[in-house]
XYZ file of C-alpha atoms in Angstrom:
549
model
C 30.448 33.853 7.600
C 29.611 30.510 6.917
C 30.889 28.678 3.470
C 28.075 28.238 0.377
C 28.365 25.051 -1.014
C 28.216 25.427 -5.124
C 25.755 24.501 -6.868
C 24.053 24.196 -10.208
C 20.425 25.426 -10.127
C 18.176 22.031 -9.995
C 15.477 23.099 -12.864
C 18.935 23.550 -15.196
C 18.298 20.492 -17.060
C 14.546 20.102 -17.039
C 12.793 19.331 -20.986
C 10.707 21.884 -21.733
C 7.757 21.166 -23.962
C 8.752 20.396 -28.021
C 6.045 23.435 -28.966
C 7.441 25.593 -27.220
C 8.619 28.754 -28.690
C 10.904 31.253 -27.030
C 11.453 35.337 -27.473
C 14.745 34.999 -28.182
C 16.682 37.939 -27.651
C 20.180 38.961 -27.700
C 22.907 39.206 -24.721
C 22.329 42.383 -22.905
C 25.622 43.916 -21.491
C 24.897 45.629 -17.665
C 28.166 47.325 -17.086
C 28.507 47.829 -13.109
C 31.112 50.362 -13.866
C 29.355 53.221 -14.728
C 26.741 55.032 -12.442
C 22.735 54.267 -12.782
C 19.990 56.298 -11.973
C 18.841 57.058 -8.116
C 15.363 56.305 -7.882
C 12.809 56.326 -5.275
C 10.323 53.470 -4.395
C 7.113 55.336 -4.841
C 5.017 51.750 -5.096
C 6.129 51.217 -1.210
C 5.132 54.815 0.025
C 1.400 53.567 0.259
C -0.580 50.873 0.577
C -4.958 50.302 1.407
C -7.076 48.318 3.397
C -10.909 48.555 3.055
C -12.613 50.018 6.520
C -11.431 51.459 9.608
C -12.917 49.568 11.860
C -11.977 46.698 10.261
C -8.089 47.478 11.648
C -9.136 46.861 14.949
C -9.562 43.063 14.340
C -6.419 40.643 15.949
C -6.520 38.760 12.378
C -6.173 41.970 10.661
C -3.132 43.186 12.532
C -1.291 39.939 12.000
C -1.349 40.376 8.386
C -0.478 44.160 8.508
C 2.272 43.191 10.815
C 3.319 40.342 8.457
C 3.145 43.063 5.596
C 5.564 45.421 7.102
C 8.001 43.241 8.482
C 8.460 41.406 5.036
C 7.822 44.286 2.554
C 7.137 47.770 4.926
C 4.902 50.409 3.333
C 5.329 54.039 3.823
C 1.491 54.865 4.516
C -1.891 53.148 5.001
C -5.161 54.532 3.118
C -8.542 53.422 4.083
C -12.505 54.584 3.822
C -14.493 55.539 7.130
C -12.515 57.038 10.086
C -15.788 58.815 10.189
C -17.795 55.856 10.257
C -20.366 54.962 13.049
C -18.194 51.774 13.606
C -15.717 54.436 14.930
C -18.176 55.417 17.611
C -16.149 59.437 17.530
C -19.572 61.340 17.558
C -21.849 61.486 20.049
C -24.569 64.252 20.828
C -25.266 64.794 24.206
C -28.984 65.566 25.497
C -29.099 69.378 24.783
C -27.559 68.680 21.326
C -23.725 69.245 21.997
C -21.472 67.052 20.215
C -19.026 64.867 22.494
C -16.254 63.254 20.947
C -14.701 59.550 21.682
C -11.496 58.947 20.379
C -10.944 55.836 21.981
C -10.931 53.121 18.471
C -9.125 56.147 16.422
C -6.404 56.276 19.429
C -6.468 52.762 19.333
C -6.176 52.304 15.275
C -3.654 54.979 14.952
C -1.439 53.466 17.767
C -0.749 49.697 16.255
C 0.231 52.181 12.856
C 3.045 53.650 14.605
C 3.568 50.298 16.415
C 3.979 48.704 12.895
C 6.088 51.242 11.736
C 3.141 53.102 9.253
C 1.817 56.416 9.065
C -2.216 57.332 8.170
C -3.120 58.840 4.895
C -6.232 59.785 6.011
C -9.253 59.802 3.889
C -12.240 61.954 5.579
C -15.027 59.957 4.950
C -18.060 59.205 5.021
C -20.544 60.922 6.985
C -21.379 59.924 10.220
C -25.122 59.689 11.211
C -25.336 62.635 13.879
C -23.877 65.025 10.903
C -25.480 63.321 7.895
C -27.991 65.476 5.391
C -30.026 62.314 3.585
C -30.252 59.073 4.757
C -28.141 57.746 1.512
C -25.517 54.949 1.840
C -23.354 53.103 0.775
C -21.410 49.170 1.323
C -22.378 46.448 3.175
C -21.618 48.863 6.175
C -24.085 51.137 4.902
C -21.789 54.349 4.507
C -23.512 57.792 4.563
C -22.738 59.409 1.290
C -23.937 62.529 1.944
C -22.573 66.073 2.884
C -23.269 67.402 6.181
C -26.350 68.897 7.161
C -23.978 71.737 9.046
C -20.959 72.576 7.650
C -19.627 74.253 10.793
C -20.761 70.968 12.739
C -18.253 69.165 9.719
C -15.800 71.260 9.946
C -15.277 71.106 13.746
C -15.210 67.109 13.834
C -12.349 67.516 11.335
C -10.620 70.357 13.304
C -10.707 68.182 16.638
C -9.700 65.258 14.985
C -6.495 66.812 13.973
C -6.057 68.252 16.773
C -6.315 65.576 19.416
C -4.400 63.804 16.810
C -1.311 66.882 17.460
C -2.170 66.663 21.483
C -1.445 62.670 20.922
C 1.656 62.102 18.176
C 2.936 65.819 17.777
C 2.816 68.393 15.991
C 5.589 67.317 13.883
C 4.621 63.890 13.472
C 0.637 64.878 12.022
C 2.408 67.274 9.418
C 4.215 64.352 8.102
C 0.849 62.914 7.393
C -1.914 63.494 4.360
C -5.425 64.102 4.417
C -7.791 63.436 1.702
C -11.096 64.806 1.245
C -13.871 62.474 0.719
C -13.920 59.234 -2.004
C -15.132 59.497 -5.612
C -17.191 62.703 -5.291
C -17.491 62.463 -9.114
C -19.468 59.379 -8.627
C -22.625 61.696 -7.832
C -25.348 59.220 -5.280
C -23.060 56.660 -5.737
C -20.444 58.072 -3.480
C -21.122 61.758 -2.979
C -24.723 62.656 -2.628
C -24.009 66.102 -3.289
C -23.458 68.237 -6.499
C -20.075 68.607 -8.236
C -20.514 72.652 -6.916
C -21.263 71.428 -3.071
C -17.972 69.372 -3.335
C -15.943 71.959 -4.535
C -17.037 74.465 -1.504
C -16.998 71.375 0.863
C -13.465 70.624 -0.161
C -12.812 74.008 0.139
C -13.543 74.453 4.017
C -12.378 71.032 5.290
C -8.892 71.970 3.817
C -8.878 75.074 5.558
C -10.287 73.500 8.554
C -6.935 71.480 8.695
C -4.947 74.211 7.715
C -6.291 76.388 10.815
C -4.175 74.012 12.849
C -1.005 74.254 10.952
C -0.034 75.400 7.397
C 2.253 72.478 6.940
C -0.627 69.752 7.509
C -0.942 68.038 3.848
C -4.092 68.142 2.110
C -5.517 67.384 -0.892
C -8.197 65.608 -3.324
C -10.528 64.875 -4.581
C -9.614 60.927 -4.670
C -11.541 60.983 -7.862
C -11.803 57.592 -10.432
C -10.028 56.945 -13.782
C -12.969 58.370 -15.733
C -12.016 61.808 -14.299
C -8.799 61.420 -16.344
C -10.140 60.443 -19.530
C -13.115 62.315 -19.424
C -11.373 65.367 -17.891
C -13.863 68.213 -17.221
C -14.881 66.900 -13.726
C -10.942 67.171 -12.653
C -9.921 70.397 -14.531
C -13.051 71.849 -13.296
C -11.965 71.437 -9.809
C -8.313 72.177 -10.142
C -9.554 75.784 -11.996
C -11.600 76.374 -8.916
C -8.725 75.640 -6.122
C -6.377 77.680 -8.552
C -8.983 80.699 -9.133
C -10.121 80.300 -5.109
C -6.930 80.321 -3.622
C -7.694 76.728 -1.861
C -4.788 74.627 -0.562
C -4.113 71.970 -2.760
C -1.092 69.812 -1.706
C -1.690 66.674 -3.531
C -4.101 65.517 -6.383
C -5.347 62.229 -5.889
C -6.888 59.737 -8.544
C -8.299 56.278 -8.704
C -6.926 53.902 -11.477
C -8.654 50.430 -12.453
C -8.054 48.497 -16.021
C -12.245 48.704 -16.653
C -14.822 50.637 -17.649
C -18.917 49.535 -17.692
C -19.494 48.720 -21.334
C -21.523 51.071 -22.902
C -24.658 48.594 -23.650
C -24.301 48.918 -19.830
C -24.595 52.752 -18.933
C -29.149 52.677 -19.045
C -28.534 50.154 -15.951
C -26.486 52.339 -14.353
C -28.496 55.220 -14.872
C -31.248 52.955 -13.118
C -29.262 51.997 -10.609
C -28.384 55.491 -9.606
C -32.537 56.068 -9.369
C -32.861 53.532 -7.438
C -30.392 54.501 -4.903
C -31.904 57.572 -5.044
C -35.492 56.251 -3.957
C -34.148 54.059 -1.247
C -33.172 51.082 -2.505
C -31.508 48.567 -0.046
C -27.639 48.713 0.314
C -27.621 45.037 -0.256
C -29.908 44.723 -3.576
C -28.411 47.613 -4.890
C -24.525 45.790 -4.405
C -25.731 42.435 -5.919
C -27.392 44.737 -9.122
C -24.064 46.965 -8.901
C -21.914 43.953 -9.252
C -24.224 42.485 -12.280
C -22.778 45.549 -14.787
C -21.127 44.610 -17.583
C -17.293 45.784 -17.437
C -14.967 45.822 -20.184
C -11.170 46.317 -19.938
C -8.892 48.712 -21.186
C -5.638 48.711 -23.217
C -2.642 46.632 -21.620
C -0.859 50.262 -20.528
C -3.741 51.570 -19.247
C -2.216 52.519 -15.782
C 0.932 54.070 -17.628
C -1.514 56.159 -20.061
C -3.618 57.302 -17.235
C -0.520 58.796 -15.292
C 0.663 60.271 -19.082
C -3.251 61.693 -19.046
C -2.912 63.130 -15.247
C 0.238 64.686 -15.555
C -0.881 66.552 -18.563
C -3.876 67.740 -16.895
C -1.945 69.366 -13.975
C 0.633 70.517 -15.759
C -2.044 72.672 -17.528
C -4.645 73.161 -14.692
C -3.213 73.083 -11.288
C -2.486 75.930 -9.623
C 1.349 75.086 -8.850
C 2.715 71.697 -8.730
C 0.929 69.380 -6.485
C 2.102 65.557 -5.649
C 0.275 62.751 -7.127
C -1.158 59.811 -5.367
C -2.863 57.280 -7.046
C -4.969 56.160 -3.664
C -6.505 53.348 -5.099
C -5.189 50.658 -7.882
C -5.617 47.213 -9.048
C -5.738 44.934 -11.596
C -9.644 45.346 -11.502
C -12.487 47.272 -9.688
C -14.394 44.158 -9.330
C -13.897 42.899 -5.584
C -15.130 39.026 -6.660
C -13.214 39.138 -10.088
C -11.353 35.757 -10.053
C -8.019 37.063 -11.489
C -7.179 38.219 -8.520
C -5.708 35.174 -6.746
C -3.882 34.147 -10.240
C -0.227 34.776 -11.258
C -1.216 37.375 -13.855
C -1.641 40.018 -10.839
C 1.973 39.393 -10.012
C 3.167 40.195 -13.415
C 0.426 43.255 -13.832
C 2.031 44.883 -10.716
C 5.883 44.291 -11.698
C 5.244 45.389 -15.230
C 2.810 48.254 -14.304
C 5.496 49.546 -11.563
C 8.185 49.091 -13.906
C 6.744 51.352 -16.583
C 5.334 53.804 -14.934
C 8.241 55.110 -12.654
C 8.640 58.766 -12.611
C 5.186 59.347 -13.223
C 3.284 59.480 -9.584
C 4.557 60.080 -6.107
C 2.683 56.949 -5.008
C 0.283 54.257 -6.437
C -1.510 52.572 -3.662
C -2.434 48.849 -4.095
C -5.939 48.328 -3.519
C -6.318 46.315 -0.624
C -3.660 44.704 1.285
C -5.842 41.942 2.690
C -9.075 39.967 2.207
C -10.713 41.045 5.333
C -12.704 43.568 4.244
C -16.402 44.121 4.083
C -17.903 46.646 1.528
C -19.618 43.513 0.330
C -20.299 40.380 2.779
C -17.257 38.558 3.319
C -16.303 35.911 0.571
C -17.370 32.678 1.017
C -14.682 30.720 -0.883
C -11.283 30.742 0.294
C -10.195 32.549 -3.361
C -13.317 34.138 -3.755
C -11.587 36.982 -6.099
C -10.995 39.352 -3.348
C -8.929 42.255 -4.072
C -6.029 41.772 -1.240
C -2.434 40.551 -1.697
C -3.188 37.659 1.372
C -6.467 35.798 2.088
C -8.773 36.263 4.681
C -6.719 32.841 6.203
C -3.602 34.435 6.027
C -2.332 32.888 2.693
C 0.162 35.039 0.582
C -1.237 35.294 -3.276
C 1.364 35.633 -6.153
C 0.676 39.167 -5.939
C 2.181 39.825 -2.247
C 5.035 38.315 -4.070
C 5.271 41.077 -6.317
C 5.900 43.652 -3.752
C 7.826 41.328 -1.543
C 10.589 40.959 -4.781
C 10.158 44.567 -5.586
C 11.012 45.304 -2.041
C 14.504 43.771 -2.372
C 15.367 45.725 -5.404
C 18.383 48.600 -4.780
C 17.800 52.106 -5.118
C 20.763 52.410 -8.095
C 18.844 51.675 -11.443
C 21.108 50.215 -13.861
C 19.277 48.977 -16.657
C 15.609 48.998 -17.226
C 13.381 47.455 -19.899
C 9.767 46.686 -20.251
C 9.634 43.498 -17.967
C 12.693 43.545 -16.411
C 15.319 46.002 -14.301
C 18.462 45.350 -13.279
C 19.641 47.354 -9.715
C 22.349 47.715 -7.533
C 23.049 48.227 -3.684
C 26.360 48.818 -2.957
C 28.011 46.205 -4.578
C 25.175 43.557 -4.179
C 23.046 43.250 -7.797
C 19.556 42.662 -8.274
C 17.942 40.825 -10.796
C 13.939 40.924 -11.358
C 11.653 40.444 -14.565
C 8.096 39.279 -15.694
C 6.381 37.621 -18.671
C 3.186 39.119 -18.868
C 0.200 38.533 -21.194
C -2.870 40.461 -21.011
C -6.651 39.244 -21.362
C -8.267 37.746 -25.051
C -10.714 39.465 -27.160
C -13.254 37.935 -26.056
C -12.460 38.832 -22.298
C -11.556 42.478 -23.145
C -14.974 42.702 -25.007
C -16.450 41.958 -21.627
C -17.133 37.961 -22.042
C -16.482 36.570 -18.644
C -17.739 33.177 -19.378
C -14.544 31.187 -19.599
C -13.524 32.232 -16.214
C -14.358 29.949 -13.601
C -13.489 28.958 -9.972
C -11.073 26.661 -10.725
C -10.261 27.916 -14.322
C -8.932 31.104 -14.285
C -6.022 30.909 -16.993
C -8.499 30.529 -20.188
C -8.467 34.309 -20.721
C -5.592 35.113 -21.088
C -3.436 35.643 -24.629
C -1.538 32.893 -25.861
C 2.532 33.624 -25.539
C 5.779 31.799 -25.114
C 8.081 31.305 -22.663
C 10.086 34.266 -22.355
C 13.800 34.636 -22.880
C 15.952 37.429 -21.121
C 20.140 36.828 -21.621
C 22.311 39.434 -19.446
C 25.518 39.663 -19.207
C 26.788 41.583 -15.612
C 30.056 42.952 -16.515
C 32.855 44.578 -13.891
C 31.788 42.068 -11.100
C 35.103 40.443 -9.695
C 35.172 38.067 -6.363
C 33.445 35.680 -4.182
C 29.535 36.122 -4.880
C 26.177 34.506 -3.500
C 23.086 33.945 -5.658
C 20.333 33.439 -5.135
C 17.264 32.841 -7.624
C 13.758 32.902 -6.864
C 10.947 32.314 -9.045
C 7.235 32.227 -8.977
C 4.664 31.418 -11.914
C 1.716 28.434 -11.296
C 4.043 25.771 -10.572
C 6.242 27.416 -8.217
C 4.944 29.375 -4.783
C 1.123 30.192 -6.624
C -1.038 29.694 -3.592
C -4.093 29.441 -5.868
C -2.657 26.893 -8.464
C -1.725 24.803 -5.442
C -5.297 25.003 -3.999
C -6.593 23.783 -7.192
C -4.345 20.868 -7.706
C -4.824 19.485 -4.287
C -8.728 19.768 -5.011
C -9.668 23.086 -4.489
C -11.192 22.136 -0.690
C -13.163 25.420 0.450
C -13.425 23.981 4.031
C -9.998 23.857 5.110
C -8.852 22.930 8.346
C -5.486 24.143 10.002
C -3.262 21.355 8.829
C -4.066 21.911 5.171
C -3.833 26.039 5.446
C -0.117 25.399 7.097
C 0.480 23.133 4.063
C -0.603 25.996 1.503
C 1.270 28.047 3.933
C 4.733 26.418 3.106
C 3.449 26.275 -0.769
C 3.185 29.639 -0.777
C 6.199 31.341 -1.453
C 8.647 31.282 -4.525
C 10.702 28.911 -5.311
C 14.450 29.862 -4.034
C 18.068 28.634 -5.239
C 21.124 29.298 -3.367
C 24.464 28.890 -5.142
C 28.423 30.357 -4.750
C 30.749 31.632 -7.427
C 33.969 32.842 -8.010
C 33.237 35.557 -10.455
C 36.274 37.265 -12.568
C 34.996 40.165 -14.510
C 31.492 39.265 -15.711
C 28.368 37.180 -15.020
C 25.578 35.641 -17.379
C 22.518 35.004 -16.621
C 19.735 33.410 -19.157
C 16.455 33.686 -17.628
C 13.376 31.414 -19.641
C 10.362 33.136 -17.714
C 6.600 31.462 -18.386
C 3.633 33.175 -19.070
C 2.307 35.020 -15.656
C 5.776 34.047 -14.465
C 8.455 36.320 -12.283
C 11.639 35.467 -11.707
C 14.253 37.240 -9.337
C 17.951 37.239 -9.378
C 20.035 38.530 -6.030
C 24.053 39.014 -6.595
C 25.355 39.638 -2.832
C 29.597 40.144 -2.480
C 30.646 37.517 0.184
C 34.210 38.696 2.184
């Protein structure tokens, strides 16, 4: 093994500013004798991308590939396997159905080529089955049930099982299936009554279940008002419970915002329109015109508190819980998203809420995605952890730290945790400040293209002093850290100009800008080692302890 030369770290040193005020805190003993808790990584068991279809692309794959060789996610989530993109239905002149399989087969081999396994959402309609002409997206997405049921119910059946005929038996009962997307978003997802969901549910689960008992299914993938306005969700876990219908998993949707209630008269009218015809793209542009206002810092923790309450009371045993959809917004343009504040959200958010959900599913992986035309700036606010071009945003970072993190928890606080694998320690913690009145109230206006910081809540630098006790011997560290001087794609972009058309040489410059910054240093340690950490607003920091022979 080759020598490491030591070091001291080359910010030690650096001035900060006069002003500046720290959280001070006192030395916090880890001792590395005792044992910590086992945990499991739930935030890696699942991760989203936007359409189907969209997975078939060569620039898509890189990224996924990228994804799972760096960070490797348990399952993939995504809308329309259905969709007419997917080309499966096809009726033949005297009104049989033909199925071709060819772009699922295709889809669902480069998953197990990439190491990932489907969490398949059944959605949305496609056209030979569809009731109403409603939609949906950009892609136009047919919202509503099926004019047949037993015409449904067979496309779901023969799904799985070519799906068995293709992978195995044993490998398709490893997988989930979800039934529909936001049925409790009546014409806006689910052109159908709460009642015809229910029943609907009802026979695609046993539709699955015909093949084999041990196939996972579950539902109904419903949003974050369904857990604080709880009568949808308790309505339909009293009728699987009362019905006898195989419920395997609750699933829930969980964004920071809710439309402001000045807000809900356009929304009514919105949902009229839609319901007279209105065009997919006018109804978007009006859609994304709502006034949103955001909820308390914990949000995501208190929703899981809300959920588990609500099953614990109405479910008929005890069904896993997926959140299949979550993000630090609902808002696919919202400008935060290619800031440092998403990297904090998701540390902190992950952080807190362990225990409380078998998964939480980030909400999308990537930028190339097209429920709305695709973004026209490079950082156009898209939900995904990388750019359409490939480049990483602080929050891939999140996961990518999180990732390295041991499975022995020794020490956990409210923006920090301290882990251990074997006898290699792991460091990671956050600063994170939420959004100003003015923002939570729903005032957007300080947040511009190349401003995105404004909103935030003013705070110090943050101060975190550990003290690593038991650790004896020979010892490599390394320190990363990331905050808007230091790996922020997006801060980077703006300082160099914020050029939207970019040609290669100045993407592989972002390219090599885009990831933390990383010290490497040796030390003889005998007994202990101390660590102060000064962390900046949005900023993450990540320590790695490995033994060296």
């Amino acid at each position: 093994m080759g020598e490491c030369r030591k070091t001291e770290w080359p910010w030690r040193g650096i001035p900060f500013r006069r002003n500046l005020r720290y959280l001070r805190k006192p030395w916090k003993t880890v001792d590395t004798g005792g044992k910590g808790v086992n945990w499991e990584p739930y935030w890696k068991k699942l991760i989203t991308f936007s359409w189907a279809s969209e997975g078939l692309r060569k620039n898509w794959q890189n990224q996924l590939r990228e994804v799972q060789s760096e960070i490797g996610f348990e399952y993939i989530r995504f809308h329309g396997i259905f969709s007419d993109e997917m080309m499966v239905c096809n009726l033949g002149r005297e009104g049989n159905m033909n199925y071709n399989w060819s772009y699922v087969d295709e889809l669902f081999d480069f998953f197990r080529e990439t190491g990932i396994k489907p969490f398949l959402e059944l959605s949305f309609m496609p056209s030979e089955l569809k009731r109403t002409n409603k939609t949906m997206f950009w892609q136009k997405a047919n919202i509503s049930p099926p004019r047949d049921m037993g015409a449904w119910t067979g496309l779901v059946t023969e799904l799985t099982r070519h799906c068995v005929n293709r992978y195995g038996l044993g490998e398709v009962e490893t997988w989930y299936y979800e039934i529909w997307n936001e049925p409790d978003y009546e014409n806006v997802f689910w052109a159908g009554s709460k009642e015809e969901y229910f029943a609907f549910y009802r026979q695609t689960a046993l539709a699955i279940k015909s093949i084999s008992e041990r196939i996972r299914v579950g539902g109904p993938s419903v949003t974050h008002q369904s857990v604080t306005d709880p009568s949808w969700l308790t309505d339909f876990l009293l009728y699987c419970k009362n019905n006898a219908v195989p419920l395997d998993f609750v699933s829930l949707h969980i964004y920071p915002e809710t439309i402001a209630p000045t807000e809900h008269a356009k929304v009514q009218d919105l949902w009229t329109q839609l319901k007279q015809g209105e065009s997919p793209e006018k109804l978007m542009k009006n859609w994304l015109s709502v006034k949103r206002i955001y909820l308390d810092r914990n949000n995501t923790y208190d929703a899981l508190v809300s959920a588990d309450a609500i099953l614990k009371e109405f479910a008929p045993h005890d069904p896993q819980l997926h959140i299949t959809e979550w993000n630090a917004s609902a808002y696919g343009r919202n400008l935060i998203h290619d800031t440092c504040y998403v990297a904090a959200f998701i540390i902190r958010s992950i952080l807190q809420c362990i225990g409380k959900a078998d998964s939480i599913g980030y909400w999308t992986f990537t930028d190339i995605m097209e429920e709305t035309k695709a973004g026209i700036s490079a950082f156009h606010g898209g939900f995904g952890l990388i750019s359409r071009d490939g480049l990483k945003k602080p929050a891939y970072y999140a996961y990518w730290f999180l990732s390295r993190l041991g499975r022995e928890i020794l020490v956990r606080g409210e923006e920090f945790i301290v882990t251990r694998a074997r006898e290699d320690i792991q460091i990671l913690a956050c600063n994170f400040a939420y959004f100003d009145s003015l923002f939570l109230s729903g005032d957007t206006s300080a947040l511009t293209a190349t401003d995105r910081y404004s909103i935030y809540e003013s705070g110090p630098d943050k101060e975190i002093r550990l003290c690593i006790a038991g650790l004896a011997g020979k010892y490599k560290i390394t320190r990363y850290r990331l905050d808007r001087q230091h790996g922020s794609v997006f801060d980077e972009w703006v300082r160099m100009g914020a050029p939207e058309e970019m040609t290669q040489q100045v993407l592989q410059y972002l390219k090599g800008k885009a990831r933390p910054e990383m010290a490497v240093k040796c030390v003889d340690l005998n007994g202990e080692y101390r660590e102060k950490l000064i962390i900046p607003v949005h900023g993450v920091q990540m320590i790695m302890l490995e033994r060296q022979m």
